[in-house]
GROMACS .gro file of C-alpha atoms in nm:
model
  149
    1MET     CA    1  -5.336   2.521   7.000
    2GLN     CA    2  -5.512   2.320   6.730
    3PHE     CA    3  -5.547   2.399   6.359
    4VAL     CA    4  -5.808   2.268   6.117
    5SER     CA    5  -5.635   2.363   5.793
    6GLU     CA    6  -5.299   2.469   5.658
    7ASP     CA    7  -5.264   2.628   5.315
    8ILE     CA    8  -5.039   2.843   5.104
    9VAL     CA    9  -5.243   3.153   5.018
   10TRP     CA   10  -5.190   3.458   4.798
   11GLN     CA   11  -5.497   3.678   4.848
   12GLU     CA   12  -5.533   3.708   5.225
   13VAL     CA   13  -5.217   3.920   5.271
   14PRO     CA   14  -5.163   4.142   4.966
   15ASN     CA   15  -4.824   4.112   4.798
   16GLU     CA   16  -4.724   3.819   5.019
   17VAL     CA   17  -4.715   3.442   4.980
   18SER     CA   18  -4.842   3.319   5.314
   19LEU     CA   19  -4.843   2.993   5.503
   20ALA     CA   20  -5.187   3.012   5.665
   21PHE     CA   21  -5.317   2.819   5.964
   22LEU     CA   22  -5.689   2.821   6.053
   23ILE     CA   23  -5.692   2.782   6.430
   24SER     CA   24  -5.980   2.594   6.592
   25GLY     CA   25  -6.182   2.710   6.890
   26CYS     CA   26  -6.297   3.059   6.788
   27PRO     CA   27  -6.519   3.188   7.069
   28LEU     CA   28  -6.685   3.470   6.869
   29GLY     CA   29  -6.949   3.270   6.680
   30CYS     CA   30  -7.018   3.537   6.418
   31LYS     CA   31  -7.348   3.486   6.237
   32GLY     CA   32  -7.277   3.378   5.877
   33CYS     CA   33  -6.921   3.264   5.949
   34HIS     CA   34  -6.780   3.056   5.662
   35SER     CA   35  -6.569   2.849   5.904
   36THR     CA   36  -6.820   2.727   6.163
   37TYR     CA   37  -6.654   2.384   6.149
   38SER     CA   38  -6.351   2.542   6.316
   39TRP     CA   39  -6.541   2.669   6.622
   40ASP     CA   40  -6.496   2.343   6.814
   41SER     CA   41  -6.164   2.362   6.998
   42LYS     CA   42  -6.133   1.983   6.990
   43VAL     CA   43  -6.118   1.954   6.609
   44GLY     CA   44  -5.801   1.963   6.406
   45HIS     CA   45  -5.439   1.883   6.471
   46LEU     CA   46  -5.199   2.004   6.737
   47LEU     CA   47  -4.978   2.287   6.613
   48SER     CA   48  -4.655   2.200   6.789
   49LYS     CA   49  -4.334   2.402   6.769
   50PRO     CA   50  -4.145   2.116   6.595
   51TYR     CA   51  -4.422   2.083   6.334
   52PHE     CA   52  -4.435   2.459   6.280
   53GLU     CA   53  -4.059   2.485   6.240
   54GLU     CA   54  -4.063   2.188   5.999
   55ARG     CA   55  -4.322   2.367   5.784
   56LEU     CA   56  -4.118   2.689   5.784
   57THR     CA   57  -3.811   2.494   5.674
   58LEU     CA   58  -4.008   2.314   5.401
   59TYR     CA   59  -4.132   2.644   5.257
   60GLN     CA   60  -3.812   2.842   5.319
   61ASN     CA   61  -3.757   3.097   5.038
   62LEU     CA   62  -4.105   3.019   4.899
   63ILE     CA   63  -4.318   3.206   5.152
   64SER     CA   64  -4.283   3.560   5.281
   65CYS     CA   65  -4.545   3.561   5.556
   66VAL     CA   66  -4.714   3.341   5.815
   67LEU     CA   67  -5.086   3.401   5.865
   68PHE     CA   68  -5.288   3.288   6.165
   69MET     CA   69  -5.661   3.288   6.111
   70GLY     CA   70  -5.752   3.314   6.475
   71GLY     CA   71  -5.555   3.192   6.772
   72GLU     CA   72  -5.564   3.510   6.976
   73TRP     CA   73  -5.757   3.311   7.239
   74HIS     CA   74  -5.424   3.131   7.299
   75PRO     CA   75  -5.209   3.445   7.334
   76GLU     CA   76  -4.895   3.287   7.482
   77GLU     CA   77  -4.884   3.012   7.220
   78LEU     CA   78  -4.960   3.253   6.938
   79TYR     CA   79  -4.684   3.484   7.062
   80SER     CA   80  -4.441   3.193   7.059
   81PHE     CA   81  -4.524   3.100   6.697
   82LEU     CA   82  -4.509   3.464   6.585
   83THR     CA   83  -4.167   3.496   6.748
   84ILE     CA   84  -4.037   3.190   6.563
   85ALA     CA   85  -4.168   3.322   6.231
   86ARG     CA   86  -4.009   3.663   6.286
   87GLN     CA   87  -3.678   3.501   6.383
   88ARG     CA   88  -3.690   3.327   6.044
   89GLY     CA   89  -3.723   3.665   5.873
   90LEU     CA   90  -4.089   3.622   5.783
   91LYS     CA   91  -4.368   3.876   5.802
   92THR     CA   92  -4.664   3.785   6.020
   93CYS     CA   93  -5.037   3.843   6.006
   94LEU     CA   94  -5.335   3.774   6.229
   95TYR     CA   95  -5.695   3.758   6.107
   96THR     CA   96  -5.910   3.829   6.409
   97GLY     CA   97  -6.267   3.929   6.482
   98LEU     CA   98  -6.142   4.150   6.764
   99GLU     CA   99  -6.067   4.519   6.735
  100LYS     CA  100  -5.702   4.627   6.743
  101GLU     CA  101  -5.742   4.772   7.094
  102GLN     CA  102  -5.850   4.428   7.221
  103ILE     CA  103  -5.530   4.256   7.108
  104PRO     CA  104  -5.250   4.247   7.367
  105ASP     CA  105  -4.961   4.481   7.283
  106TYR     CA  106  -4.710   4.197   7.308
  107ILE     CA  107  -4.896   4.014   7.029
  108LEU     CA  108  -4.919   4.330   6.816
  109SER     CA  109  -4.544   4.379   6.858
  110LYS     CA  110  -4.482   4.051   6.670
  111LEU     CA  111  -4.727   4.123   6.386
  112THR     CA  112  -4.660   4.292   6.053
  113TYR     CA  113  -5.029   4.299   5.956
  114VAL     CA  114  -5.361   4.250   6.131
  115LYS     CA  115  -5.715   4.209   5.996
  116THR     CA  116  -5.961   4.326   6.260
  117GLY     CA  117  -6.337   4.325   6.302
  118ARG     CA  118  -6.609   4.067   6.342
  119TRP     CA  119  -6.783   3.929   6.036
  120ILE     CA  120  -7.108   4.118   5.977
  121ALA     CA  121  -7.268   3.969   5.665
  122GLU     CA  122  -7.464   4.280   5.570
  123ARG     CA  123  -7.147   4.492   5.578
  124GLY     CA  124  -6.933   4.245   5.385
  125GLY     CA  125  -6.565   4.162   5.409
  126LEU     CA  126  -6.248   4.342   5.310
  127ASN     CA  127  -6.365   4.360   4.949
  128SER     CA  128  -6.668   4.574   5.046
  129LEU     CA  129  -6.677   4.953   5.081
  130THR     CA  130  -6.920   4.918   5.374
  131THR     CA  131  -6.715   4.669   5.577
  132ASN     CA  132  -6.642   4.720   5.943
  133GLN     CA  133  -6.322   4.515   5.903
  134ARG     CA  134  -5.978   4.674   5.867
  135PHE     CA  135  -5.657   4.534   5.723
  136ILE     CA  136  -5.374   4.728   5.886
  137ASN     CA  137  -5.001   4.743   5.819
  138LEU     CA  138  -4.879   4.769   6.178
  139GLN     CA  139  -4.535   4.893   6.069
  140THR     CA  140  -4.683   5.206   5.908
  141GLY     CA  141  -5.032   5.225   6.061
  142GLU     CA  142  -5.177   5.236   5.709
  143ILE     CA  143  -5.520   5.080   5.648
  144LEU     CA  144  -5.484   4.868   5.333
  145ASN     CA  145  -5.847   4.781   5.259
  146ASN     CA  146  -5.812   4.942   4.915
  147LEU     CA  147  -5.590   4.649   4.813
  148PHE     CA  148  -5.890   4.412   4.842
  149LEU     CA  149  -6.131   4.615   4.626
   0.00000   0.00000   0.00000
Protein backbone atom coordinates (compact mmCIF):
# COMPACT_ATOMS: atom_id res chain seq x y z
CA MET A 1 0.00 0.00 0.00
CA GLN A 2 1.42 3.37 -1.07
CA PHE A 3 0.67 6.83 0.34
CA VAL A 4 1.14 10.18 -1.36
CA SER A 5 0.90 12.39 1.72
CA GLU A 6 1.01 12.23 5.48
CA ASP A 7 -0.29 15.08 7.63
CA ILE A 8 -1.54 15.93 11.08
CA VAL A 9 -5.10 17.19 10.60
CA TRP A 10 -7.76 18.70 12.86
CA GLN A 11 -10.83 19.19 10.67
CA GLU A 12 -11.35 15.84 8.96
CA VAL A 13 -12.35 14.00 12.15
CA PRO A 14 -14.19 16.36 14.51
CA ASN A 15 -12.78 16.63 18.02
CA GLU A 16 -9.75 14.51 17.12
CA VAL A 17 -6.13 15.22 16.20
CA SER A 18 -5.48 12.76 13.39
CA LEU A 19 -2.45 11.36 11.64
CA ALA A 20 -3.78 11.18 8.08
CA PHE A 21 -2.46 9.13 5.18
CA LEU A 22 -3.70 9.75 1.62
CA ILE A 23 -3.44 6.34 -0.03
CA SER A 24 -2.64 6.15 -3.74
CA GLY A 25 -4.47 4.08 -6.32
CA CYS A 26 -8.11 5.10 -5.83
CA PRO A 27 -10.12 3.25 -8.49
CA LEU A 28 -13.27 5.44 -8.27
CA GLY A 29 -12.16 8.39 -10.41
CA CYS A 30 -14.83 10.79 -9.16
CA LYS A 31 -15.35 13.77 -11.45
CA GLY A 32 -14.00 16.91 -9.74
CA CYS A 33 -11.80 15.00 -7.28
CA HIS A 34 -9.29 17.30 -5.57
CA SER A 35 -6.73 14.47 -5.32
CA THR A 36 -6.46 13.19 -8.90
CA TYR A 37 -2.67 13.02 -8.45
CA SER A 38 -3.24 10.17 -6.01
CA TRP A 39 -5.15 7.96 -8.48
CA ASP A 40 -1.97 6.36 -9.85
CA SER A 41 -1.15 3.37 -7.64
CA LYS A 42 2.55 3.71 -8.50
CA VAL A 43 2.98 7.17 -6.95
CA GLY A 44 3.97 7.81 -3.37
CA HIS A 45 5.87 5.90 -0.74
CA LEU A 46 5.41 2.41 0.65
CA LEU A 47 3.47 2.41 3.91
CA SER A 48 5.28 -0.35 5.75
CA LYS A 49 4.40 -1.61 9.23
CA PRO A 50 7.76 -0.45 10.68
CA TYR A 51 7.27 3.04 9.22
CA PHE A 52 3.68 3.21 10.47
CA GLU A 53 4.65 2.10 13.96
CA GLU A 54 7.52 4.62 13.97
CA ARG A 55 5.06 7.42 13.13
CA LEU A 56 2.66 6.31 15.88
CA THR A 57 5.53 6.33 18.37
CA LEU A 58 6.68 9.77 17.21
CA TYR A 59 3.20 11.24 17.71
CA GLN A 60 2.33 9.24 20.84
CA ASN A 61 0.18 11.34 23.22
CA LEU A 62 -0.15 14.04 20.51
CA ILE A 63 -2.68 12.35 18.23
CA SER A 64 -5.96 10.67 19.11
CA CYS A 65 -6.89 9.15 15.75
CA VAL A 66 -5.42 7.65 12.58
CA LEU A 67 -7.20 8.56 9.35
CA PHE A 68 -6.86 6.70 6.07
CA MET A 69 -8.04 8.63 3.06
CA GLY A 70 -8.68 5.62 0.90
CA GLY A 71 -6.99 2.26 1.06
CA GLU A 72 -10.09 0.10 1.14
CA TRP A 73 -8.90 -1.37 -2.18
CA HIS A 74 -6.15 -3.02 -0.09
CA PRO A 75 -8.44 -4.48 2.59
CA GLU A 76 -5.99 -6.89 4.24
CA GLU A 77 -3.27 -4.25 4.53
CA LEU A 78 -5.72 -1.62 5.73
CA TYR A 79 -7.05 -4.05 8.34
CA SER A 80 -3.52 -4.66 9.56
CA PHE A 81 -2.80 -0.93 10.00
CA LEU A 82 -6.16 -0.32 11.68
CA THR A 83 -5.42 -3.17 14.09
CA ILE A 84 -2.05 -1.67 15.02
CA ALA A 85 -3.62 1.75 15.60
CA ARG A 86 -6.36 0.29 17.80
CA GLN A 87 -3.80 -1.71 19.79
CA ARG A 88 -2.08 1.62 20.49
CA GLY A 89 -5.34 2.98 21.92
CA LEU A 90 -6.08 5.26 18.98
CA LYS A 91 -9.38 5.90 17.27
CA THR A 92 -9.53 5.13 13.56
CA CYS A 93 -11.27 6.64 10.56
CA LEU A 94 -11.64 5.81 6.88
CA TYR A 95 -12.60 8.33 4.21
CA THR A 96 -14.05 6.31 1.36
CA GLY A 97 -16.16 6.91 -1.71
CA LEU A 98 -17.94 3.62 -1.07
CA GLU A 99 -21.19 3.23 0.82
CA LYS A 100 -21.04 1.64 4.27
CA GLU A 101 -22.65 -1.58 2.98
CA GLN A 102 -19.77 -1.98 0.49
CA ILE A 103 -17.08 -1.99 3.18
CA PRO A 104 -16.19 -5.44 4.55
CA ASP A 105 -17.45 -6.02 8.10
CA TYR A 106 -13.96 -6.93 9.31
CA ILE A 107 -12.74 -3.47 8.24
CA LEU A 108 -15.75 -1.74 9.85
CA SER A 109 -15.02 -3.62 13.09
CA LYS A 110 -11.66 -1.80 13.37
CA LEU A 111 -13.04 1.67 12.60
CA THR A 112 -14.33 4.29 15.01
CA TYR A 113 -15.55 6.60 12.22
CA VAL A 114 -16.20 6.33 8.50
CA LYS A 115 -16.91 8.97 5.85
CA THR A 116 -18.88 7.37 3.03
CA GLY A 117 -20.09 8.43 -0.40
CA ARG A 118 -18.53 9.37 -3.70
CA TRP A 119 -17.69 13.00 -4.41
CA ILE A 120 -20.49 14.59 -6.41
CA ALA A 121 -19.50 18.22 -7.02
CA GLU A 122 -23.05 19.53 -7.39
CA ARG A 123 -24.04 18.02 -4.03
CA GLY A 124 -20.96 19.22 -2.16
CA GLY A 125 -19.00 17.67 0.68
CA LEU A 126 -19.66 17.18 4.36
CA ASN A 127 -20.11 20.92 4.84
CA SER A 128 -23.13 20.98 2.48
CA LEU A 129 -26.76 20.31 3.42
CA THR A 130 -27.29 18.59 0.05
CA THR A 131 -24.33 16.19 0.25
CA ASN A 132 -24.69 12.50 -0.40
CA GLN A 133 -21.72 11.84 1.90
CA ARG A 134 -22.11 10.69 5.50
CA PHE A 135 -19.72 10.92 8.43
CA ILE A 136 -20.70 8.14 10.82
CA ASN A 137 -19.62 7.30 14.36
CA LEU A 138 -19.59 3.51 14.08
CA GLN A 139 -19.63 3.06 17.86
CA THR A 140 -23.01 4.80 18.17
CA GLY A 141 -24.36 4.71 14.61
CA GLU A 142 -24.82 8.49 14.78
CA ILE A 143 -24.42 10.52 11.58
CA LEU A 144 -22.20 13.49 12.49
CA ASN A 145 -22.53 15.65 9.37
CA ASN A 146 -23.83 18.51 11.54
CA LEU A 147 -20.32 18.89 12.96
CA PHE A 148 -19.05 20.01 9.54
CA LEU A 149 -21.67 22.72 8.92
